[in-house]
Structures are given as structure tokens and as C-alpha cells.
Short mmCIF file of C-alpha atoms in Angstrom, two decimals:
data_model
loop_
_atom_site.label_atom_id
_atom_site.label_comp_id
_atom_site.label_asym_id
_atom_site.label_seq_id
_atom_site.Cartn_x
_atom_site.Cartn_y
_atom_site.Cartn_z
CA MET A 1 9.87 -29.23 6.03
CA GLU A 2 7.53 -27.79 3.62
CA LYS A 3 4.49 -26.32 5.28
CA ILE A 4 1.11 -27.38 3.97
CA TYR A 5 -2.03 -25.39 4.11
CA VAL A 6 -5.41 -26.81 3.21
CA VAL A 7 -8.65 -24.75 2.74
CA ILE A 8 -11.95 -26.22 2.40
CA GLY A 9 -14.20 -23.89 0.29
CA GLY A 10 -13.20 -21.70 -2.53
CA CYS A 11 -15.56 -18.67 -2.19
CA ALA A 12 -15.02 -15.41 -0.27
CA ALA A 13 -13.78 -16.59 3.02
CA GLY A 14 -11.56 -19.48 1.56
CA MET A 15 -9.90 -17.58 -1.20
CA SER A 16 -9.32 -14.65 1.22
CA ALA A 17 -7.63 -16.85 3.59
CA ALA A 18 -5.58 -18.67 0.94
CA THR A 19 -4.36 -15.24 -0.58
CA GLN A 20 -3.31 -14.02 2.89
CA ILE A 21 -1.34 -17.15 3.50
CA ARG A 22 0.50 -16.79 0.35
CA ARG A 23 1.45 -13.22 0.97
CA ARG A 24 2.88 -14.36 4.31
CA GLU A 25 4.32 -17.66 3.32
CA PRO A 26 5.74 -17.47 -0.30
CA ASN A 27 7.12 -21.00 -0.15
CA ALA A 28 4.36 -22.92 1.42
CA LYS A 29 2.04 -25.36 -0.37
CA ILE A 30 -1.58 -24.16 -0.40
CA VAL A 31 -4.39 -26.45 -1.39
CA VAL A 32 -7.91 -25.29 -1.88
CA PHE A 33 -10.83 -27.81 -2.36
CA GLU A 34 -13.95 -26.35 -3.83
CA LYS A 35 -17.00 -28.63 -4.63
CA THR A 36 -18.42 -26.34 -7.38
CA LYS A 37 -17.02 -25.29 -10.68
CA PHE A 38 -16.28 -21.67 -9.58
CA VAL A 39 -14.21 -19.82 -7.01
CA SER A 40 -14.03 -16.25 -6.01
CA TYR A 41 -17.34 -14.79 -7.50
CA GLY A 42 -19.92 -12.27 -6.36
CA SER A 43 -23.00 -14.16 -5.17
CA CYS A 44 -24.78 -11.19 -4.28
CA GLY A 45 -24.90 -10.35 -7.78
CA ILE A 46 -26.93 -13.52 -8.89
CA PRO A 47 -30.35 -11.63 -8.66
CA PHE A 48 -29.21 -9.13 -11.14
CA TYR A 49 -27.86 -11.83 -13.46
CA ILE A 50 -31.35 -13.51 -13.13
CA SER A 51 -33.22 -10.39 -14.03
CA GLY A 52 -30.82 -9.66 -17.13
CA GLU A 53 -29.36 -6.39 -15.69
CA ILE A 54 -26.15 -8.45 -15.72
CA LYS A 55 -25.82 -10.23 -19.13
CA ASP A 56 -23.09 -12.72 -18.50
CA ALA A 57 -22.49 -14.90 -15.48
CA ASN A 58 -18.69 -14.50 -16.00
CA SER A 59 -19.13 -10.93 -15.08
CA LEU A 60 -19.58 -12.09 -11.51
CA ILE A 61 -16.37 -13.94 -11.32
CA VAL A 62 -13.52 -11.94 -9.75
CA TYR A 63 -10.71 -14.55 -10.28
CA THR A 64 -10.62 -17.98 -11.97
CA PRO A 65 -8.98 -20.98 -10.62
CA GLU A 66 -6.38 -20.54 -13.23
CA HIS A 67 -5.47 -17.18 -11.95
CA PHE A 68 -4.85 -18.73 -8.48
CA ARG A 69 -2.86 -21.61 -9.87
CA LYS A 70 -0.67 -19.56 -12.28
CA VAL A 71 -0.36 -16.12 -10.48
CA ARG A 72 -0.65 -16.78 -6.76
CA LYS A 73 0.69 -20.41 -6.93
CA ILE A 74 -2.31 -21.80 -5.07
CA ASP A 75 -3.30 -25.50 -5.99
CA VAL A 76 -7.02 -25.18 -6.60
CA TYR A 77 -9.25 -28.27 -6.96
CA THR A 78 -12.67 -27.41 -8.33
CA GLN A 79 -15.62 -29.93 -8.48
CA THR A 80 -13.86 -31.76 -5.60
CA LEU A 81 -15.70 -32.52 -2.49
CA VAL A 82 -13.95 -33.11 0.90
CA GLU A 83 -15.60 -36.09 2.49
CA LYS A 84 -13.72 -36.53 5.60
CA ILE A 85 -11.37 -34.54 8.02
CA ASN A 86 -8.99 -36.80 10.02
CA THR A 87 -7.88 -34.48 12.86
CA SER A 88 -5.74 -37.32 14.53
CA THR A 89 -3.53 -37.76 11.37
CA LYS A 90 -4.12 -34.15 10.05
CA THR A 91 -5.48 -35.26 6.67
CA VAL A 92 -8.44 -34.77 4.69
CA GLU A 93 -10.14 -37.15 2.29
CA ALA A 94 -11.63 -35.65 -0.90
CA LYS A 95 -13.21 -36.87 -4.11
CA ASN A 96 -13.11 -35.39 -7.74
CA LEU A 97 -17.02 -35.25 -8.50
CA GLU A 98 -16.18 -35.60 -12.38
CA THR A 99 -13.67 -38.54 -12.28
CA GLY A 100 -14.29 -40.08 -8.97
CA GLU A 101 -10.59 -39.85 -8.11
CA LYS A 102 -9.98 -40.02 -4.35
CA ILE A 103 -7.48 -37.67 -2.75
CA LEU A 104 -5.79 -37.91 0.62
CA GLN A 105 -4.18 -34.69 1.47
CA GLU A 106 -2.34 -33.91 4.66
CA TYR A 107 -2.13 -30.49 6.29
CA HIS A 108 -0.16 -28.54 8.98
CA ARG A 109 -2.99 -25.98 9.18
CA LEU A 110 -6.61 -26.27 7.99
CA ILE A 111 -9.00 -23.52 7.18
CA LEU A 112 -12.71 -24.32 7.22
CA ALA A 113 -14.62 -22.23 4.95
CA THR A 114 -17.48 -24.51 3.90
CA GLY A 115 -20.10 -21.84 3.98
CA GLY A 116 -23.78 -22.25 4.49
CA THR A 117 -26.35 -24.62 3.10
CA PRO A 118 -29.84 -23.53 1.87
CA LYS A 119 -32.72 -24.52 4.33
CA ARG A 120 -35.42 -26.41 2.74
CA ALA A 121 -39.06 -25.29 3.05
CA VAL A 122 -40.29 -27.18 0.01
CA PRO A 123 -39.91 -30.96 -0.09
CA LEU A 124 -40.55 -31.26 -3.81
CA LYS A 125 -37.61 -31.82 -6.15
CA LYS A 126 -39.06 -30.94 -9.51
CA ASN A 127 -39.06 -27.28 -10.46
CA VAL A 128 -37.81 -26.12 -6.97
CA PHE A 129 -34.85 -23.98 -6.93
CA ARG A 130 -32.46 -22.86 -4.30
CA VAL A 131 -29.97 -20.10 -5.07
CA ARG A 132 -26.77 -20.27 -2.93
CA ASN A 133 -23.84 -20.30 -5.46
CA LEU A 134 -23.13 -19.38 -9.04
CA GLU A 135 -23.90 -22.83 -10.42
CA ASP A 136 -27.29 -22.61 -8.76
CA GLY A 137 -27.79 -19.08 -10.43
CA ILE A 138 -26.79 -20.46 -13.94
CA ASN A 139 -29.00 -23.60 -13.60
CA LEU A 140 -31.94 -21.27 -12.72
CA LYS A 141 -31.23 -18.95 -15.66
CA ASN A 142 -31.03 -21.79 -18.11
CA TYR A 143 -34.26 -22.96 -16.77
CA LEU A 144 -36.02 -19.63 -17.27
CA ASN A 145 -34.51 -19.17 -20.83
CA GLU A 146 -35.67 -22.70 -21.81
CA LYS A 147 -39.16 -23.00 -20.28
CA ILE A 148 -40.06 -19.28 -20.09
CA PRO A 149 -42.35 -19.72 -17.10
CA LYS A 150 -44.98 -17.34 -16.23
CA ARG A 151 -45.86 -17.80 -12.57
CA VAL A 152 -43.41 -18.38 -9.67
CA ALA A 153 -43.90 -18.86 -5.92
CA VAL A 154 -41.08 -17.38 -3.79
CA ILE A 155 -40.77 -18.80 -0.21
CA GLY A 156 -39.18 -16.31 2.13
CA SER A 157 -39.08 -12.62 2.20
CA GLY A 158 -35.51 -11.92 3.39
CA PHE A 159 -32.90 -10.31 1.17
CA LEU A 160 -32.85 -13.07 -1.38
CA GLY A 161 -36.51 -13.54 -1.69
CA LEU A 162 -37.14 -9.86 -2.16
CA GLU A 163 -34.38 -9.34 -4.69
CA MET A 164 -35.41 -12.45 -6.72
CA SER A 165 -39.02 -11.38 -6.57
CA GLU A 166 -37.97 -8.05 -8.31
CA ALA A 167 -35.82 -10.00 -10.76
CA PHE A 168 -38.69 -12.23 -11.83
CA ARG A 169 -41.11 -9.23 -12.19
CA LYS A 170 -38.59 -7.64 -14.45
CA LEU A 171 -38.89 -10.73 -16.55
CA GLY A 172 -42.56 -10.32 -16.72
CA MET A 173 -43.51 -13.17 -14.47
CA GLN A 174 -46.55 -13.23 -11.89
CA VAL A 175 -44.84 -13.52 -8.46
CA PHE A 176 -46.48 -14.90 -5.29
CA LEU A 177 -44.42 -14.20 -2.29
CA PHE A 178 -45.02 -16.33 0.93
CA GLU A 179 -43.70 -15.34 4.42
CA LYS A 180 -44.43 -17.32 7.48
CA MET A 181 -43.79 -14.42 9.76
CA SER A 182 -46.24 -11.66 10.28
CA ARG A 183 -44.34 -9.14 8.20
CA VAL A 184 -41.96 -9.16 5.05
CA LEU A 185 -38.35 -8.57 5.61
CA PRO A 186 -38.68 -9.88 9.24
CA GLN A 187 -35.07 -8.91 10.09
CA PHE A 188 -36.25 -5.38 10.15
CA ASP A 189 -38.62 -3.52 12.39
CA GLU A 190 -42.18 -3.16 11.44
CA GLU A 191 -42.08 0.39 10.32
CA ILE A 192 -39.59 -0.43 7.65
CA SER A 193 -41.30 -3.76 6.59
CA LYS A 194 -44.56 -1.91 6.02
CA ILE A 195 -42.89 0.59 3.62
CA VAL A 196 -41.24 -2.31 1.74
CA GLU A 197 -44.47 -4.25 1.63
CA LYS A 198 -46.26 -1.36 -0.07
CA GLU A 199 -43.40 -1.14 -2.58
CA LEU A 200 -43.77 -4.80 -3.39
CA ILE A 201 -47.58 -4.56 -3.83
CA SER A 202 -47.23 -1.48 -6.08
CA ASN A 203 -45.06 -3.45 -8.27
CA ASN A 204 -47.60 -6.24 -8.61
CA VAL A 205 -46.00 -8.78 -6.23
CA SER A 206 -48.77 -10.85 -4.55
CA VAL A 207 -47.81 -10.86 -0.92
CA PHE A 208 -48.99 -13.54 1.71
CA LYS A 209 -47.95 -13.25 5.16
CA GLY A 210 -48.16 -15.44 8.29
CA VAL A 211 -49.35 -18.39 6.19
CA ALA A 212 -48.14 -22.00 6.25
CA VAL A 213 -48.03 -23.05 2.47
CA GLU A 214 -47.71 -26.65 1.20
CA PHE A 215 -46.88 -27.74 -2.31
CA ALA A 216 -47.99 -30.58 -4.51
CA SER A 217 -47.00 -31.51 -8.03
CA GLU A 218 -49.70 -31.75 -10.77
CA SER A 219 -48.51 -32.67 -14.11
CA GLU A 220 -46.07 -30.02 -15.36
CA LYS A 221 -47.29 -27.43 -12.58
CA ILE A 222 -46.93 -26.98 -8.89
CA ILE A 223 -49.81 -26.14 -6.60
CA ALA A 224 -49.37 -23.96 -3.68
CA ASN A 225 -52.06 -24.75 -0.86
CA PHE A 226 -52.65 -22.33 2.06
CA ASN A 227 -55.73 -21.29 3.99
CA ASN A 228 -58.13 -23.22 1.71
CA THR A 229 -56.63 -21.42 -1.27
CA HIS A 230 -54.91 -23.03 -4.26
CA ILE A 231 -52.43 -21.15 -6.61
CA GLU A 232 -50.86 -22.81 -9.58
CA VAL A 233 -47.30 -21.86 -10.54
CA ASP A 234 -44.63 -23.10 -12.81
CA PHE A 235 -41.75 -23.29 -10.31
CA VAL A 236 -40.77 -22.34 -6.78
CA LEU A 237 -37.83 -20.53 -5.45
CA ASP A 238 -37.13 -21.78 -1.89
CA ALA A 239 -35.35 -18.68 -0.19
CA VAL A 240 -36.19 -19.29 3.45
CA GLY A 241 -32.38 -18.69 4.41
CA VAL A 242 -29.23 -20.64 5.17
CA SER A 243 -27.78 -22.65 7.92
CA PRO A 244 -24.07 -23.45 8.62
CA GLU A 245 -22.68 -26.34 6.59
CA MET A 246 -21.61 -28.61 9.45
CA GLU A 247 -21.51 -32.28 7.94
CA LEU A 248 -17.75 -32.32 7.71
CA ILE A 249 -17.11 -31.64 11.56
CA ASN A 250 -19.11 -34.62 12.79
CA GLY A 251 -16.80 -36.91 14.57
CA THR A 252 -13.91 -34.27 14.95
CA SER A 253 -12.70 -32.30 17.70
CA ILE A 254 -14.12 -29.09 16.27
CA GLU A 255 -16.90 -27.78 18.55
CA THR A 256 -20.14 -25.89 17.68
CA GLY A 257 -21.58 -23.03 19.49
CA LYS A 258 -25.03 -22.20 20.74
CA THR A 259 -26.09 -21.14 17.32
CA GLY A 260 -25.18 -24.58 15.90
CA ALA A 261 -22.32 -23.06 13.88
CA VAL A 262 -18.58 -23.55 14.23
CA SER A 263 -17.34 -22.08 17.57
CA VAL A 264 -14.08 -19.95 17.21
CA ASN A 265 -12.11 -17.61 19.33
CA ASP A 266 -11.47 -13.90 18.50
CA ARG A 267 -8.50 -15.23 16.36
CA LEU A 268 -10.86 -17.48 14.32
CA GLN A 269 -9.19 -20.55 15.80
CA THR A 270 -11.46 -23.62 16.70
CA ALA A 271 -11.14 -25.96 19.54
CA ASP A 272 -8.51 -27.71 17.46
CA PRO A 273 -5.42 -25.40 17.48
CA SER A 274 -4.42 -26.41 13.93
CA ILE A 275 -7.80 -25.65 12.46
CA PHE A 276 -9.16 -22.21 11.80
CA ALA A 277 -12.60 -21.33 10.50
CA ALA A 278 -14.22 -18.47 8.61
CA GLY A 279 -17.23 -17.35 6.53
CA ASP A 280 -20.77 -18.54 6.75
CA CYS A 281 -19.83 -21.65 8.70
CA ILE A 282 -18.92 -19.87 11.89
CA GLU A 283 -20.72 -17.92 14.61
CA VAL A 284 -19.44 -14.42 15.32
CA LYS A 285 -19.63 -11.96 18.19
CA HIS A 286 -22.22 -9.13 18.28
CA ILE A 287 -20.09 -6.00 19.06
CA LEU A 288 -22.90 -4.39 21.07
CA THR A 289 -24.06 -7.45 23.21
CA GLY A 290 -21.09 -9.75 23.27
CA GLU A 291 -23.28 -12.44 22.39
CA LYS A 292 -22.47 -15.11 19.76
CA ILE A 293 -24.76 -14.95 16.66
CA TYR A 294 -25.04 -16.56 13.31
CA ILE A 295 -25.40 -13.96 10.65
CA PRO A 296 -24.04 -15.08 7.22
CA GLN A 297 -23.02 -12.09 5.11
CA GLY A 298 -20.43 -11.60 2.17
CA THR A 299 -18.58 -8.92 4.07
CA THR A 300 -18.02 -10.90 7.23
CA ALA A 301 -16.88 -13.90 5.04
CA ASN A 302 -14.20 -11.70 3.43
CA LYS A 303 -12.98 -10.32 6.69
CA THR A 304 -12.99 -13.46 8.68
CA GLY A 305 -11.26 -15.33 5.74
CA ARG A 306 -8.58 -12.79 5.68
CA ILE A 307 -7.90 -12.90 9.48
CA ALA A 308 -8.07 -16.73 9.50
CA GLY A 309 -5.46 -16.80 6.77
CA ILE A 310 -3.06 -14.35 8.61
CA ASN A 311 -3.47 -16.14 11.98
CA ALA A 312 -3.10 -19.73 10.47
CA SER A 313 0.07 -18.58 9.12
CA GLY A 314 1.41 -17.22 12.27
CA GLY A 315 0.00 -13.81 12.62
CA SER A 316 -2.11 -12.45 15.46
CA GLU A 317 -5.11 -10.39 14.20
CA ILE A 318 -8.19 -10.11 16.21
CA PHE A 319 -11.81 -10.17 14.70
CA GLU A 320 -13.89 -7.98 16.96
CA GLY A 321 -17.19 -8.95 15.50
CA VAL A 322 -20.11 -7.40 13.66
CA LEU A 323 -23.06 -5.09 13.87
CA GLY A 324 -24.97 -6.77 11.25
CA THR A 325 -24.82 -3.88 8.95
CA SER A 326 -26.70 -4.75 5.70
CA ILE A 327 -28.71 -3.33 2.87
CA THR A 328 -31.02 -4.68 0.16
CA LYS A 329 -32.64 -3.31 -2.89
CA VAL A 330 -36.47 -3.63 -3.47
CA PHE A 331 -37.57 -2.16 -6.80
CA SER A 332 -37.07 1.57 -6.31
CA LEU A 333 -36.21 1.28 -2.58
CA HIS A 334 -33.21 0.47 -0.62
CA ALA A 335 -33.71 -0.74 3.05
CA ALA A 336 -30.72 -0.88 5.32
CA LYS A 337 -29.99 -1.46 9.04
CA THR A 338 -27.17 -1.74 11.57
CA GLY A 339 -27.00 -2.72 15.18
CA LEU A 340 -29.97 -3.94 17.04
CA GLY A 341 -33.72 -3.83 16.26
CA GLU A 342 -36.07 -2.41 18.87
CA GLU A 343 -37.21 -5.70 20.34
CA GLU A 344 -33.65 -7.06 20.33
CA ALA A 345 -32.46 -3.99 22.31
CA LYS A 346 -35.28 -4.19 24.87
CA LYS A 347 -34.39 -7.65 25.89
CA ILE A 348 -30.88 -6.59 26.62
CA PHE A 349 -30.61 -2.95 27.47
CA PRO A 350 -32.66 -0.92 30.05
CA ASP A 351 -34.58 2.39 29.11
CA VAL A 352 -34.63 1.66 25.35
CA GLU A 353 -36.13 4.49 23.45
CA VAL A 354 -36.95 4.95 19.75
CA GLU A 355 -37.32 7.90 17.47
CA THR A 356 -38.47 8.02 13.82
CA SER A 357 -38.00 10.70 11.30
CA THR A 358 -38.36 11.54 7.63
CA SER A 359 -35.87 13.70 5.68
CA LEU A 360 -35.16 14.39 2.21
CA SER A 361 -31.93 12.87 0.61
CA LYS A 362 -31.05 16.00 -1.10
CA ALA A 363 -31.80 19.78 -0.85
CA HIS A 364 -35.66 20.29 -1.31
CA TYR A 365 -35.08 22.35 -4.42
CA TYR A 366 -32.58 19.89 -6.25
CA PRO A 367 -34.02 17.46 -8.76
CA GLY A 368 -34.32 13.96 -7.37
CA ALA A 369 -34.63 14.67 -3.80
CA GLU A 370 -36.50 11.71 -2.16
CA LYS A 371 -37.87 10.94 1.33
CA ILE A 372 -35.69 8.83 3.71
CA PHE A 373 -37.41 7.16 6.69
CA THR A 374 -35.09 6.49 9.67
CA LYS A 375 -35.67 4.70 12.88
CA LEU A 376 -33.17 5.22 15.75
CA ILE A 377 -32.94 2.83 18.71
CA PHE A 378 -31.04 4.38 21.64
CA SER A 379 -30.67 4.30 25.39
CA LYS A 380 -32.72 7.10 26.93
CA ALA A 381 -30.44 7.06 29.97
CA ASN A 382 -27.05 7.64 28.35
CA GLY A 383 -27.85 8.44 24.78
CA GLN A 384 -25.90 5.42 23.38
CA ILE A 385 -27.11 4.64 19.91
CA LEU A 386 -27.93 0.76 19.63
CA GLY A 387 -29.39 0.39 16.21
CA ALA A 388 -30.50 2.37 13.07
CA GLN A 389 -32.80 1.40 10.18
CA MET A 390 -33.53 3.28 7.13
CA VAL A 391 -35.43 3.06 3.87
CA GLY A 392 -35.78 5.22 0.90
CA LYS A 393 -35.19 5.65 -2.83
CA ASP A 394 -31.80 7.55 -2.65
CA GLY A 395 -28.96 7.91 -0.33
CA VAL A 396 -29.68 5.20 2.21
CA GLY A 397 -26.44 3.26 1.70
CA LYS A 398 -24.05 6.09 2.40
CA ARG A 399 -25.95 7.04 5.57
CA ILE A 400 -26.45 3.61 7.13
CA ASP A 401 -22.72 3.36 7.10
CA ILE A 402 -22.49 6.53 9.05
CA PHE A 403 -24.61 5.01 11.66
CA ALA A 404 -22.53 1.88 11.69
CA THR A 405 -19.45 3.98 12.29
CA ILE A 406 -21.09 5.85 15.10
CA ILE A 407 -22.25 2.61 16.84
CA TYR A 408 -18.82 0.89 16.44
CA ALA A 409 -17.12 3.99 18.05
CA LYS A 410 -19.74 4.10 20.81
CA MET A 411 -20.57 7.49 20.36
CA GLN A 412 -23.44 9.03 22.31
CA LEU A 413 -26.18 11.10 20.52
CA LYS A 414 -24.68 14.31 21.84
CA GLU A 415 -21.33 13.44 20.31
CA ALA A 416 -22.86 12.25 16.90
CA SER A 417 -24.71 15.39 16.66
CA ARG A 418 -21.45 17.13 16.30
CA LEU A 419 -20.18 15.26 13.35
CA ASP A 420 -19.05 17.46 10.53
CA LEU A 421 -20.85 15.79 7.43
CA SER A 422 -20.53 16.94 3.86
CA TYR A 423 -23.12 19.09 2.23
CA ASN A 424 -23.96 19.98 -1.34
CA PRO A 425 -27.61 20.38 -2.59
CA SER A 426 -26.98 17.43 -5.06
CA VAL A 427 -26.12 14.90 -2.28
CA ALA A 428 -27.57 16.18 1.08
CA PRO A 429 -29.78 18.93 2.53
CA VAL A 430 -27.90 21.38 5.04
CA TRP A 431 -29.08 19.12 7.71
CA ASP A 432 -28.39 15.71 6.58
CA PRO A 433 -30.95 12.84 7.41
CA VAL A 434 -28.45 11.38 9.77
CA LEU A 435 -28.11 14.59 11.82
CA ARG A 436 -31.97 15.27 11.76
CA ALA A 437 -32.60 11.83 13.17
CA ILE A 438 -30.01 12.25 15.81
CA ASN A 439 -31.04 15.72 16.87
CA LYS A 440 -34.78 14.45 17.10
CA ALA A 441 -33.83 11.48 19.11
CA ARG A 442 -31.90 13.89 21.49
CA GLN A 443 -35.08 15.49 22.65
CA LYS A 444 -36.15 12.22 24.15
CA ALA A 445 -32.66 11.39 25.70
CA GLU A 446 -31.78 12.46 29.15
CA VAL A 447 -28.24 13.54 28.19
#
């Protein structure tokens, strides 16, 4: 009997899963349902498309639905919404959003890759944009080209809010950035956030922190009201984050975890043994703490999709978890982190200590040498590195990955200080910022 695999969601996790199934099951039937027009694209590139640095939205597409159909023999249905999962009969009910056609598809194995859905901070509908997928990005770009707006309110100062603020400034707009927390980039520690805020202000982004803002429509404009202040803008970007897309699992045997996302084991299998899940709809384990967390990232989506596809088709791969390694660009700066922040670490580990340092990205005499600020979080008792955060204009991405590797390998400060890192004046000083930060931290550690 022909095996049938159904994947719900055609972005990073879903297409990674489908591809792995095809490699392992050359004769199986694989069906992918995707509610938008596009599959397999780089959503993290959307801010650069909005700014004009990437001219064509098609540049963000990795593979088209036609490629998957013709080359990989995967049946991809775009603009098709799955409306119900029937776990008792192992079928899904879907609808073509263009024609209204109903589809009833059986499955032997099902992979949930429904992703996340944008949270909503702004109740208005007119001139309020949320950018979660490529269609959203194209719709926003079309609006910008047609209306040529001058003033925008950006709600939320996470990665998307900051990157889109930069994009809007590059288009010459006046940007008002609102953050309900006490600092911008609240997923980072205060030392990093202050440097990022300074960069925003120096690039003429108006920053408002710790404020509750309400919006009202007035003719063709939107009025932002907060602290007895009123600011008129042309449109709003609602960028307060995402939550897992969970509507489909209501009434099924699929369980959710404490984060509200789909609960999976280390093989990415749900409570229903015939259903696997991956990407932004699941919770994952934090490697350091063992706790389940919800941290949607493109890298994690690809990895979990790959493993879900392997295991759904009979393999036995383990997903060990994440450290939350991430990086964002804010004008001339890159801010990056891995592992735990200071307050997170102090809630779990005893004897937490921190050390900050400032180094140069290149030899001091080489053109383009820039300062890198580093914060290390570590255990004073045993020297275990628990987290690292960095911000600077050059060389941050390479170095945060070194710290991620150190933490994953459970290296202590003493061991990490022995790393044989590359040196050339054009890429690093003799003592790389990674080693300088580690050696400085060793002075506080007891080992």
C-alpha cells in the first residue's frame, strides 16, 4: 500500500520535512498544503526588500512550488487552507482559497509546520501592517510604492521592529518606535540595549519606552496617543512578536506544553504517534536549562523540519534543543546573543557572575578596526559559560558563533581560553575579542 505523508505548512520547517521524506521514501506520496502563494523563501530578508536593498521579492524565493512538483515529486498545494485534522480517521480537510474547492486527504504520517501567527497590539484594520510572510512583505511594499507615506509608528522593538525601523528610515520616513518594556531589544541585557538605543537615536528614530500607546483613526491618518501626547502617522507596523499557530489542533489528541505551543518529544513526535511537528508551532528544549521554551527562529525551523521528516519516515534522529543564538542588524551595528541573559541565569544557577569587555574587531593599526562590546555570563564556582552577548560594527556574527560552540560543548573558562583562534590583522587582533573576554572573566572565576 502506498505510504502517504501530509505536511501542513510550506515554509522552512514544512519543506525541509517534505524533502527529507522524499530522500528516504522515493515512492511515497507527499502532499504539502500551504495557505499563501509561496513556499521555501527567506522571510528574514523581507526588511531588506522593504528598504530597497533587495530589489525583487522573487530573490527571496529559494524554490518554487513548480520545482517541488517537477523535480522532487512533491504535491504542493498553495493558497490552500487546512481547516480540520481528523486524527481518528487520519484525514485532513482543506479548502482552495481561490476556487473554494474542498479537499479530503488521508495520511499515514502527518507533519505540522503551521508556524507562528503575529500577535496583535493594534486593533485598527486600516493602514496597519503585520509582516510574517512574503505576501505580507509584498503587500506592505505595494502600499509604500503607491502611497509614499512619510510617517510611521513601529510597535515593538524586537528584531523585526528594529530592522523595519531601519528600512523605513532608508526610505526617508520619520519613524516613531514604541516599546512597552523599559528598554529596546528587551530580549538582550541592558548594557547591549543601551548601545542599540543610542544607535537608533543617532539615526533619527524617535524612541518611546515603557509606554502604553493607543491608536485612533482620523480621516486618512492614524493618531498614536500616549502620556497625554498625540502623534499623527500615515501607517502602523505592528511588530510585537508571534505566537504559535494552534487553531488546527483544537479538538485533537495533539497536546500543548506550558508555553502554549505544541508539545513534542526529542524526536519531534506529538502525543499522537502518527503526527510530528516542527518549526514555529512547537516548543523546544533549552540546552542549558532543560526547560521547554518558545523561541521561533528560522534556523530552528529548518533543523526541526529536517529531523521531523527523517523520523516521520522511519528514522531515529534526536533534536537536542537550542541556545537561542541570534543576531540582528541595526543600522551600522550588529547585536548578537547566545545562551542565557544575566537575570535568566540568576534564576536557575547559583554563583552567577558577569564580566564586560571592549575590544577591537581587527588589529588596532588596520583600517576599519571597530569596537566590540562583550558581556559574558558565567558560573563563578566552576567557570561554566552560561551566556554571551555582543554588539559592534564589525565581526560580531563570527564571534557569537564561537561562544555558542563553547556553551554547547560545555567548556569552562579555562578550557575556552586555550582555543586556537585564527589571527590576521585584517580580521582579528592577536588576542581576539572572544579570548580577551574569557581571560577577563577568568579573573573573577574560582577555577
